[in-house]
């Protein structure tokens, strides 16, 4: 039964690593600064529910998600910690938000109307955070409207105005960030001058939390760091995090192809010698080899991108997408298929069907159909079944070594 559950590919998520990262971040913050753990986008691909339970246990004070359904998923799993929904809800969703006791983002008068209607119908009060637009160009009222809106919120009787926040668009740029924070602080002053006390003011994401210790306000909103990832330009010297995420697959087929054989669609790879080719059950549908199209950063970068395209066109062997088998890096050869990919395993001694392969992939786009295997104390703890539910692991007899030595 458990063999079927795990299948031939899975993502290992080490909950202890996430707990450790949470404690490290929490310990960096002064005691009065709260930590909001951002668990949007299925906790950046790690699984929102298990991650939420883990970070709360490790000291997070608040949870953050983007959409209403993400908040409801947490509530339906029995999580009763405060949850802020970053995106304003549309009128049709307001009642659900109130029913599930989620914290609403208010970015303008329209949001107030639909939320107070819903609150009146249900006879409930809604906790809200007012969002101020300071330079992200996305969601929020302008700083000069914040005082007026705050006054409306507190005088309505349907709301508890708990927070005011903004979002930074280029936190690694101190100049631009200073401008954003100036606008934010102007809004906060206007609100304070009206005699309105805001217990939870917040602006910092991961990068800003590390860079601007004097701008933590009452809470920081951290995602990236929790998952052991470093914002651009930062490293283990700034903060020592653990990586909780590993995509794994098993070799499901192995064959020695003679010299001159085509591998994969469109015949983009031809063997130059007899070559052992291993197959793994992962493809682009699982997020493999998908990289966001990035705009070249300057002319030199553009030249590099163009050179690669040309070299690739004339069949020059480029540095390829590599995976790890028995501790050895091997190239994926041929085009990545929809659900199957081929590896040149010439360099792996004793490779055989069933071997574990570790595959790099973008976490947020890694397919949700891939079972998540949660580890605690380096042992299997829970698994997300093919049906989507996460269950305790009771009988795991797959013969693999789970997350050992990491
Ligand atoms: C995603 C997000 C964060 C967390 O950003 P990280 O850089 O991953 O820490 C914080 N606040 C808002 C509003 C977000 O959307």
Tab-separated table of C-alpha atoms and ligand atoms in Angstrom:
chain	number	residue	atom	x	y	z
A	1	UNK	CA	0.000	0.000	0.000
A	2	UNK	CA	2.658	2.515	0.946
A	3	UNK	CA	4.661	1.642	-2.142
A	4	UNK	CA	1.695	2.727	-4.217
A	5	UNK	CA	1.354	5.908	-2.144
A	6	UNK	CA	4.929	6.932	-2.702
A	7	UNK	CA	5.193	5.793	-6.290
A	8	UNK	CA	8.320	6.395	-8.278
A	9	UNK	CA	8.682	10.100	-7.609
A	10	UNK	CA	8.147	12.245	-4.566
A	11	UNK	CA	9.214	15.434	-2.852
A	12	UNK	CA	10.883	15.101	0.529
A	13	UNK	CA	10.186	17.967	2.888
A	14	UNK	CA	12.164	18.125	6.078
A	15	UNK	CA	9.884	19.803	8.617
A	16	UNK	CA	12.708	20.048	11.149
A	17	UNK	CA	14.644	22.239	8.717
A	18	UNK	CA	11.641	24.566	8.375
A	19	UNK	CA	11.230	24.656	12.162
A	20	UNK	CA	14.914	25.451	12.577
A	21	UNK	CA	14.757	28.264	10.003
A	22	UNK	CA	11.709	29.680	11.800
A	23	UNK	CA	13.511	29.687	15.144
A	24	UNK	CA	16.613	31.306	13.634
A	25	UNK	CA	14.557	34.129	12.110
A	26	UNK	CA	12.531	34.547	15.281
A	27	UNK	CA	15.721	34.790	17.333
A	28	UNK	CA	16.973	37.635	15.111
A	29	UNK	CA	13.919	39.731	15.936
A	30	UNK	CA	13.484	41.853	19.045
A	31	UNK	CA	10.964	40.241	21.431
A	32	UNK	CA	8.175	42.688	20.604
A	33	UNK	CA	8.374	42.097	16.824
A	34	UNK	CA	5.989	39.412	15.579
A	35	UNK	CA	6.841	36.930	12.849
A	36	UNK	CA	4.317	36.359	10.076
A	37	UNK	CA	5.137	33.155	8.208
A	38	UNK	CA	4.098	33.548	4.579
A	39	UNK	CA	2.575	30.257	3.420
A	40	UNK	CA	1.036	31.440	0.138
A	41	UNK	CA	1.313	29.355	-3.041
A	42	UNK	CA	1.060	26.142	-1.015
A	43	UNK	CA	3.901	27.377	1.180
A	44	UNK	CA	6.092	28.010	-1.876
A	45	UNK	CA	5.442	24.435	-2.990
A	46	UNK	CA	6.181	22.789	0.377
A	47	UNK	CA	2.556	22.186	1.392
A	48	UNK	CA	0.703	24.939	3.255
A	49	UNK	CA	-0.913	22.884	6.002
A	50	UNK	CA	2.099	20.941	7.252
A	51	UNK	CA	4.299	24.018	6.971
A	52	UNK	CA	1.779	26.173	8.845
A	53	UNK	CA	1.610	23.670	11.724
A	54	UNK	CA	5.406	23.479	11.831
A	55	UNK	CA	6.091	27.222	11.847
A	56	UNK	CA	3.426	27.925	14.458
A	57	UNK	CA	4.927	25.303	16.730
A	58	UNK	CA	8.362	26.881	16.152
A	59	UNK	CA	7.217	30.337	17.178
A	60	UNK	CA	5.560	32.097	14.226
A	61	UNK	CA	2.779	34.437	15.369
A	62	UNK	CA	0.763	35.029	12.224
A	63	UNK	CA	0.235	33.335	8.846
A	64	UNK	CA	0.019	35.101	5.488
A	65	UNK	CA	-1.599	33.887	2.259
A	66	UNK	CA	-2.573	35.636	-0.954
A	67	UNK	CA	-6.035	34.309	-1.685
A	68	UNK	CA	-9.161	33.468	0.273
A	69	UNK	CA	-9.141	29.773	-0.698
A	70	UNK	CA	-5.631	29.451	0.732
A	71	UNK	CA	-6.913	30.796	4.051
A	72	UNK	CA	-9.898	28.453	4.010
A	73	UNK	CA	-7.614	25.461	3.392
A	74	UNK	CA	-5.739	26.305	6.606
A	75	UNK	CA	-8.943	26.715	8.625
A	76	UNK	CA	-10.390	23.466	7.276
A	77	UNK	CA	-7.273	21.715	8.538
A	78	UNK	CA	-7.946	22.950	12.038
A	79	UNK	CA	-5.433	25.803	12.104
A	80	UNK	CA	-6.871	28.629	14.193
A	81	UNK	CA	-3.916	31.031	14.281
A	82	UNK	CA	-4.510	34.488	12.771
A	83	UNK	CA	-4.279	34.430	8.951
A	84	UNK	CA	-3.961	37.581	6.829
A	85	UNK	CA	-5.261	37.358	3.241
A	86	UNK	CA	-3.076	39.743	1.189
A	87	UNK	CA	-5.407	40.136	-1.783
A	88	UNK	CA	-8.637	42.065	-1.260
A	89	UNK	CA	-11.608	39.724	-1.671
A	90	UNK	CA	-14.309	40.334	-4.270
A	91	UNK	CA	-17.815	41.061	-2.946
A	92	UNK	CA	-18.972	37.464	-3.480
A	93	UNK	CA	-16.164	36.162	-1.245
A	94	UNK	CA	-16.609	38.582	1.650
A	95	UNK	CA	-19.027	36.382	3.562
A	96	UNK	CA	-16.678	33.387	3.410
A	97	UNK	CA	-13.800	35.482	4.688
A	98	UNK	CA	-15.848	36.568	7.688
A	99	UNK	CA	-17.201	33.076	8.311
A	100	UNK	CA	-13.704	31.605	8.389
A	101	UNK	CA	-12.416	34.363	10.686
A	102	UNK	CA	-9.622	35.385	8.350
A	103	UNK	CA	-8.000	38.818	8.493
A	104	UNK	CA	-8.976	40.972	5.512
A	105	UNK	CA	-6.838	43.361	3.508
A	106	UNK	CA	-8.579	46.657	2.848
A	107	UNK	CA	-7.123	48.664	-0.033
A	108	UNK	CA	-9.970	51.070	-0.647
A	109	UNK	CA	-13.524	52.078	0.104
A	110	UNK	CA	-14.999	49.339	-2.114
A	111	UNK	CA	-13.492	46.625	0.060
A	112	UNK	CA	-15.050	48.206	3.151
A	113	UNK	CA	-18.531	48.137	1.674
A	114	UNK	CA	-18.559	44.444	0.807
A	115	UNK	CA	-16.932	43.416	4.078
A	116	UNK	CA	-19.288	45.442	6.264
A	117	UNK	CA	-22.302	44.030	4.379
A	118	UNK	CA	-21.063	40.515	5.074
A	119	UNK	CA	-20.270	41.338	8.704
A	120	UNK	CA	-23.750	42.778	9.195
A	121	UNK	CA	-25.426	39.697	7.700
A	122	UNK	CA	-23.428	37.366	9.922
A	123	UNK	CA	-23.466	39.550	13.028
A	124	UNK	CA	-19.671	39.376	13.271
A	125	UNK	CA	-16.746	41.781	13.461
A	126	UNK	CA	-14.001	41.570	10.844
A	127	UNK	CA	-10.330	42.035	11.656
A	128	UNK	CA	-8.724	44.153	8.938
A	129	UNK	CA	-5.303	45.375	7.874
A	130	UNK	CA	-5.203	48.526	5.764
A	131	UNK	CA	-2.818	48.220	2.807
A	132	UNK	CA	-0.925	51.286	1.639
A	133	UNK	CA	0.483	51.587	-1.895
A	134	UNK	CA	3.971	53.063	-1.638
A	135	UNK	CA	5.769	51.965	-4.810
A	136	UNK	CA	4.882	48.402	-5.727
A	137	UNK	CA	2.149	49.551	-8.088
A	138	UNK	CA	-0.090	46.704	-7.058
A	139	UNK	CA	-2.522	46.882	-4.141
A	140	UNK	CA	-3.273	49.618	-1.627
A	141	UNK	CA	-4.650	53.071	-0.998
A	142	UNK	CA	-2.363	56.043	-1.572
A	143	UNK	CA	-0.628	57.290	1.579
A	144	UNK	CA	-2.660	60.501	1.587
A	145	UNK	CA	-5.911	58.502	1.708
A	146	UNK	CA	-4.825	56.278	4.594
A	147	UNK	CA	-5.954	58.553	7.441
A	148	UNK	CA	-9.415	59.039	6.004
A	149	UNK	CA	-9.856	55.315	5.362
A	150	UNK	CA	-8.602	54.382	8.816
A	151	UNK	CA	-11.155	56.773	10.318
A	152	UNK	CA	-13.946	55.160	8.303
A	153	UNK	CA	-12.820	51.697	9.342
A	154	UNK	CA	-12.791	52.397	13.068
A	155	UNK	CA	-16.039	54.347	13.051
A	156	UNK	CA	-18.062	51.685	11.211
A	157	UNK	CA	-18.491	49.316	14.140
A	158	UNK	CA	-18.005	46.245	11.941
A	159	UNK	CA	-14.235	46.290	11.976
A	160	UNK	CA	-11.288	45.798	14.229
A	161	UNK	CA	-8.477	47.779	12.563
A	162	UNK	CA	-5.573	45.655	13.757
A	163	UNK	CA	-2.916	46.461	11.162
A	164	UNK	CA	-1.547	48.781	8.503
A	165	UNK	CA	0.996	47.520	5.985
A	166	UNK	CA	2.803	48.028	2.705
A	167	UNK	CA	4.835	45.827	0.365
A	168	UNK	CA	8.333	46.591	-0.907
A	169	UNK	CA	9.044	46.078	-4.598
A	170	UNK	CA	12.861	46.205	-4.563
A	171	UNK	CA	13.924	45.561	-0.990
A	172	UNK	CA	17.562	45.038	-1.977
A	173	UNK	CA	17.672	48.638	-3.276
A	174	UNK	CA	18.128	50.837	-0.180
A	175	UNK	CA	17.408	54.092	-2.023
A	176	UNK	CA	14.075	53.078	-3.475
A	177	UNK	CA	13.113	51.245	-0.287
A	178	UNK	CA	13.787	54.363	1.793
A	179	UNK	CA	11.312	56.244	-0.426
A	180	UNK	CA	8.704	53.521	0.003
A	181	UNK	CA	9.180	53.432	3.763
A	182	UNK	CA	8.970	57.248	3.946
A	183	UNK	CA	5.580	57.152	2.277
A	184	UNK	CA	4.500	54.366	4.595
A	185	UNK	CA	5.588	56.281	7.681
A	186	UNK	CA	3.771	59.383	6.475
A	187	UNK	CA	0.580	57.329	6.291
A	188	UNK	CA	1.234	55.896	9.766
A	189	UNK	CA	1.751	59.412	11.178
A	190	UNK	CA	-1.483	60.665	9.632
A	191	UNK	CA	-3.342	57.771	11.208
A	192	UNK	CA	-1.672	58.344	14.596
A	193	UNK	CA	-2.549	62.054	14.469
A	194	UNK	CA	-6.213	61.053	14.275
A	195	UNK	CA	-5.759	59.289	17.608
A	196	UNK	CA	-6.058	55.832	16.040
A	197	UNK	CA	-3.720	53.231	17.553
A	198	UNK	CA	-2.490	50.487	15.197
A	199	UNK	CA	-1.049	47.492	17.056
A	200	UNK	CA	0.427	45.683	14.039
A	201	UNK	CA	2.307	47.820	11.493
A	202	UNK	CA	4.404	45.855	8.979
A	203	UNK	CA	6.461	46.316	5.809
A	204	UNK	CA	9.416	43.905	5.632
A	205	UNK	CA	9.662	40.777	3.489
A	206	UNK	CA	12.649	38.399	3.786
A	207	UNK	CA	15.229	40.705	2.199
A	208	UNK	CA	14.088	43.770	4.146
A	209	UNK	CA	13.980	41.797	7.410
A	210	UNK	CA	17.680	41.027	6.984
A	211	UNK	CA	18.686	44.472	5.724
A	212	UNK	CA	16.692	47.038	7.702
A	213	UNK	CA	16.662	46.106	11.371
A	214	UNK	CA	15.241	49.485	12.363
A	215	UNK	CA	12.237	49.083	10.018
A	216	UNK	CA	10.700	45.899	11.368
A	217	UNK	CA	7.833	47.894	12.942
A	218	UNK	CA	5.561	45.452	14.869
A	219	UNK	CA	5.825	42.469	12.539
A	220	UNK	CA	7.830	41.123	9.583
A	221	UNK	CA	6.402	38.952	6.795
A	222	UNK	CA	8.835	36.214	5.881
A	223	UNK	CA	8.500	33.576	3.170
A	224	UNK	CA	11.727	32.857	1.238
A	225	UNK	CA	13.958	32.479	4.326
A	226	UNK	CA	11.637	29.967	5.993
A	227	UNK	CA	12.195	27.648	3.059
A	228	UNK	CA	15.960	27.863	3.358
A	229	UNK	CA	16.359	30.016	0.297
A	230	UNK	CA	18.490	33.116	0.151
A	231	UNK	CA	17.333	36.363	-1.403
A	232	UNK	CA	19.631	37.469	-4.234
A	233	UNK	CA	23.019	38.607	-2.968
A	234	UNK	CA	22.739	37.020	0.478
A	235	UNK	CA	24.363	33.873	1.724
A	236	UNK	CA	25.149	31.632	4.648
A	237	UNK	CA	27.382	34.369	6.054
A	238	UNK	CA	24.352	36.543	6.757
A	239	UNK	CA	22.121	33.814	8.156
A	240	UNK	CA	22.562	30.057	8.301
A	241	UNK	CA	19.485	28.292	6.973
A	242	UNK	CA	18.648	24.682	6.208
A	243	UNK	CA	17.207	23.518	2.915
A	244	UNK	CA	14.087	21.420	3.512
A	245	UNK	CA	13.207	20.472	-0.093
A	246	UNK	CA	14.264	17.587	-2.351
A	247	UNK	CA	12.593	16.288	-5.493
A	248	UNK	CA	13.367	12.626	-6.031
A	249	UNK	CA	12.531	9.962	-8.569
A	250	UNK	CA	13.569	6.398	-9.217
A	251	UNK	CA	15.158	5.014	-12.335
A	252	UNK	CA	12.231	3.135	-13.899
A	253	UNK	CA	13.985	1.853	-17.009
A	254	UNK	CA	17.559	1.376	-18.155
A	255	UNK	CA	18.997	0.394	-21.529
A	256	UNK	CA	22.324	0.482	-23.324
A	257	UNK	CA	21.840	2.299	-26.641
A	258	UNK	CA	24.312	1.686	-29.477
A	259	UNK	CA	26.392	4.521	-30.929
A	260	UNK	CA	24.361	6.813	-33.213
A	261	UNK	CA	20.992	6.287	-31.481
A	262	UNK	CA	18.412	9.091	-31.204
A	263	UNK	CA	17.180	9.962	-27.724
A	264	UNK	CA	13.841	11.696	-27.229
A	265	UNK	CA	11.498	13.804	-29.342
A	266	UNK	CA	12.847	15.683	-32.344
A	267	UNK	CA	16.111	13.701	-32.184
A	268	UNK	CA	18.001	16.530	-30.490
A	269	UNK	CA	20.481	14.088	-28.904
A	270	UNK	CA	22.412	11.387	-30.760
A	271	UNK	CA	24.685	9.036	-28.815
A	272	UNK	CA	28.374	9.330	-29.782
A	273	UNK	CA	29.258	5.967	-28.257
A	274	UNK	CA	27.358	3.068	-26.708
A	275	UNK	CA	25.500	4.824	-23.881
A	276	UNK	CA	23.454	3.601	-20.913
A	277	UNK	CA	20.269	5.669	-20.845
A	278	UNK	CA	18.107	5.746	-17.680
A	279	UNK	CA	14.516	6.959	-17.621
A	280	UNK	CA	12.850	8.856	-14.742
A	281	UNK	CA	9.117	9.562	-14.469
A	282	UNK	CA	9.352	13.364	-14.367
A	283	UNK	CA	8.773	15.822	-17.183
A	284	UNK	CA	7.815	19.352	-17.960
A	285	UNK	CA	4.308	18.782	-16.604
A	286	UNK	CA	5.996	18.386	-13.205
A	287	UNK	CA	7.879	21.652	-13.649
A	288	UNK	CA	11.124	20.101	-14.856
A	289	UNK	CA	13.372	22.381	-16.872
A	290	UNK	CA	10.872	25.215	-16.702
A	291	UNK	CA	12.560	28.506	-16.012
A	292	UNK	CA	10.796	31.837	-16.066
A	293	UNK	CA	11.740	33.857	-19.156
A	294	UNK	CA	14.104	36.449	-17.756
A	295	UNK	CA	14.906	39.670	-19.550
A	296	UNK	CA	18.663	39.782	-20.235
A	297	UNK	CA	20.316	42.165	-17.773
A	298	UNK	CA	22.282	44.355	-20.176
A	299	UNK	CA	24.034	43.878	-23.522
A	300	UNK	CA	26.644	41.394	-22.320
A	301	UNK	CA	23.921	39.167	-20.922
A	302	UNK	CA	21.974	39.473	-24.168
A	303	UNK	CA	25.071	38.412	-26.120
A	304	UNK	CA	25.477	35.358	-23.870
A	305	UNK	CA	21.834	34.354	-24.322
A	306	UNK	CA	22.113	34.700	-28.114
A	307	UNK	CA	25.393	32.774	-28.203
A	308	UNK	CA	23.777	29.896	-26.323
A	309	UNK	CA	20.858	29.794	-28.740
A	310	UNK	CA	23.242	29.697	-31.710
A	311	UNK	CA	25.517	27.042	-30.160
A	312	UNK	CA	22.490	24.967	-29.291
A	313	UNK	CA	21.217	25.309	-32.880
A	314	UNK	CA	24.441	24.034	-34.405
A	315	UNK	CA	24.479	21.138	-31.939
A	316	UNK	CA	27.410	22.243	-29.789
A	317	UNK	CA	27.279	20.447	-26.427
A	318	UNK	CA	26.281	23.035	-23.804
A	319	UNK	CA	26.260	22.733	-20.075
A	320	UNK	CA	23.078	20.748	-19.632
A	321	UNK	CA	20.421	20.251	-17.021
A	322	UNK	CA	21.917	17.796	-14.531
A	323	UNK	CA	20.500	15.490	-11.878
A	324	UNK	CA	22.209	13.325	-9.267
A	325	UNK	CA	22.371	9.518	-9.255
A	326	UNK	CA	24.369	7.711	-6.565
A	327	UNK	CA	26.015	11.001	-5.669
A	328	UNK	CA	27.172	11.650	-9.252
A	329	UNK	CA	25.909	14.495	-11.441
A	330	UNK	CA	24.601	13.249	-14.770
A	331	UNK	CA	23.059	15.144	-17.705
A	332	UNK	CA	19.449	14.939	-18.823
A	333	UNK	CA	19.721	14.190	-22.539
A	334	UNK	CA	17.259	14.843	-25.339
A	335	UNK	CA	14.174	16.970	-24.907
A	336	UNK	CA	12.457	16.747	-21.547
A	337	UNK	CA	9.204	14.920	-22.204
A	338	UNK	CA	5.792	15.647	-20.764
A	339	UNK	CA	6.198	13.088	-17.982
A	340	UNK	CA	9.395	11.168	-18.748
A	341	UNK	CA	13.016	12.233	-19.099
A	342	UNK	CA	16.214	10.443	-20.086
A	343	UNK	CA	19.603	10.528	-18.369
A	344	UNK	CA	23.041	9.640	-19.685
A	345	UNK	CA	24.317	7.483	-16.821
A	346	UNK	CA	27.659	6.495	-18.403
A	347	UNK	CA	29.543	7.817	-15.383
A	348	UNK	CA	27.552	5.983	-12.715
A	349	UNK	CA	29.065	2.681	-11.709
A	350	UNK	CA	26.527	-0.029	-10.903
A	351	UNK	CA	23.475	2.045	-11.774
A	352	UNK	CA	20.281	0.017	-11.718
A	353	UNK	CA	16.515	0.283	-11.989
A	354	UNK	CA	15.110	1.572	-8.703
A	355	UNK	CA	18.044	3.889	-7.971
A	356	UNK	CA	17.153	7.208	-6.356
A	357	UNK	CA	17.669	10.316	-8.468
A	358	UNK	CA	17.729	13.828	-6.986
A	359	UNK	CA	16.376	16.419	-9.387
A	360	UNK	CA	16.664	20.207	-9.178
A	361	UNK	CA	13.434	22.051	-9.938
A	362	UNK	CA	11.657	25.267	-9.126
A	363	UNK	CA	9.674	24.589	-5.987
A	364	UNK	CA	6.683	26.775	-6.660
A	365	UNK	CA	6.058	25.146	-10.044
A	366	UNK	CA	6.793	21.556	-8.970
A	367	UNK	CA	3.637	19.596	-9.792
A	368	UNK	CA	1.061	19.267	-7.038
A	369	UNK	CA	0.438	15.673	-8.146
A	370	UNK	CA	3.868	14.646	-6.914
A	371	UNK	CA	3.383	13.140	-3.444
A	372	UNK	CA	4.951	15.132	-0.608
A	373	UNK	CA	6.782	12.997	1.910
A	374	UNK	CA	7.231	14.892	5.173
A	375	UNK	CA	10.184	14.017	7.355
A	376	UNK	CA	10.761	14.533	11.042
A	377	UNK	CA	13.999	13.507	12.707
A	378	UNK	CA	15.004	12.339	9.195
A	379	UNK	CA	12.276	9.693	9.221
A	380	UNK	CA	9.048	9.594	7.187
A	381	UNK	CA	6.312	11.319	9.162
A	382	UNK	CA	3.401	12.022	6.835
A	383	UNK	CA	2.637	11.679	3.182
A	384	UNK	CA	0.268	13.471	0.852
A	385	UNK	CA	-1.634	10.673	-0.817
A	386	UNK	CA	-2.572	10.585	-4.474
A	387	UNK	CA	-6.063	11.616	-3.369
A	388	UNK	CA	-4.623	14.850	-2.006
A	389	UNK	CA	-5.045	14.191	1.707
A	390	UNK	CA	-2.032	14.179	3.983
A	391	UNK	CA	-1.850	11.108	6.141
A	392	UNK	CA	0.480	9.753	8.766
A	393	UNK	CA	2.938	7.241	7.412
A	394	UNK	CA	2.345	3.968	9.204
A	395	UNK	CA	3.834	1.321	7.003
A	396	UNK	CA	6.509	2.600	4.723
A	397	UNK	CA	8.343	-0.267	3.200
A	398	UNK	CA	9.869	1.084	0.054
A	399	UNK	CA	13.488	0.241	0.651
A	400	UNK	CA	14.701	3.797	0.152
A	401	UNK	CA	16.900	5.902	2.309
A	402	UNK	CA	14.928	8.955	3.268
A	403	UNK	CA	16.717	12.266	3.627
A	404	UNK	CA	19.691	10.634	5.251
A	405	UNK	CA	22.686	12.634	6.250
A	406	UNK	CA	21.285	16.052	5.402
B	1	LIG	C1	5.193	36.931	-0.762
B	1	LIG	C2	4.988	38.048	0.155
B	1	LIG	C3	5.826	38.227	1.270
B	1	LIG	C4	7.031	37.345	1.546
B	1	LIG	O1	8.068	37.633	0.659
B	1	LIG	P1	9.495	36.880	0.783
B	1	LIG	O2	10.395	37.726	-0.010
B	1	LIG	O3	9.307	35.512	0.218
B	1	LIG	O4	9.843	36.846	2.220
B	1	LIG	C5	5.520	39.253	2.140
B	1	LIG	N1	4.460	40.060	1.938
B	1	LIG	C6	3.640	39.927	0.879
B	1	LIG	C7	2.494	40.856	0.713
B	1	LIG	C8	3.876	38.921	-0.045
B	1	LIG	O5	3.070	38.786	-1.108
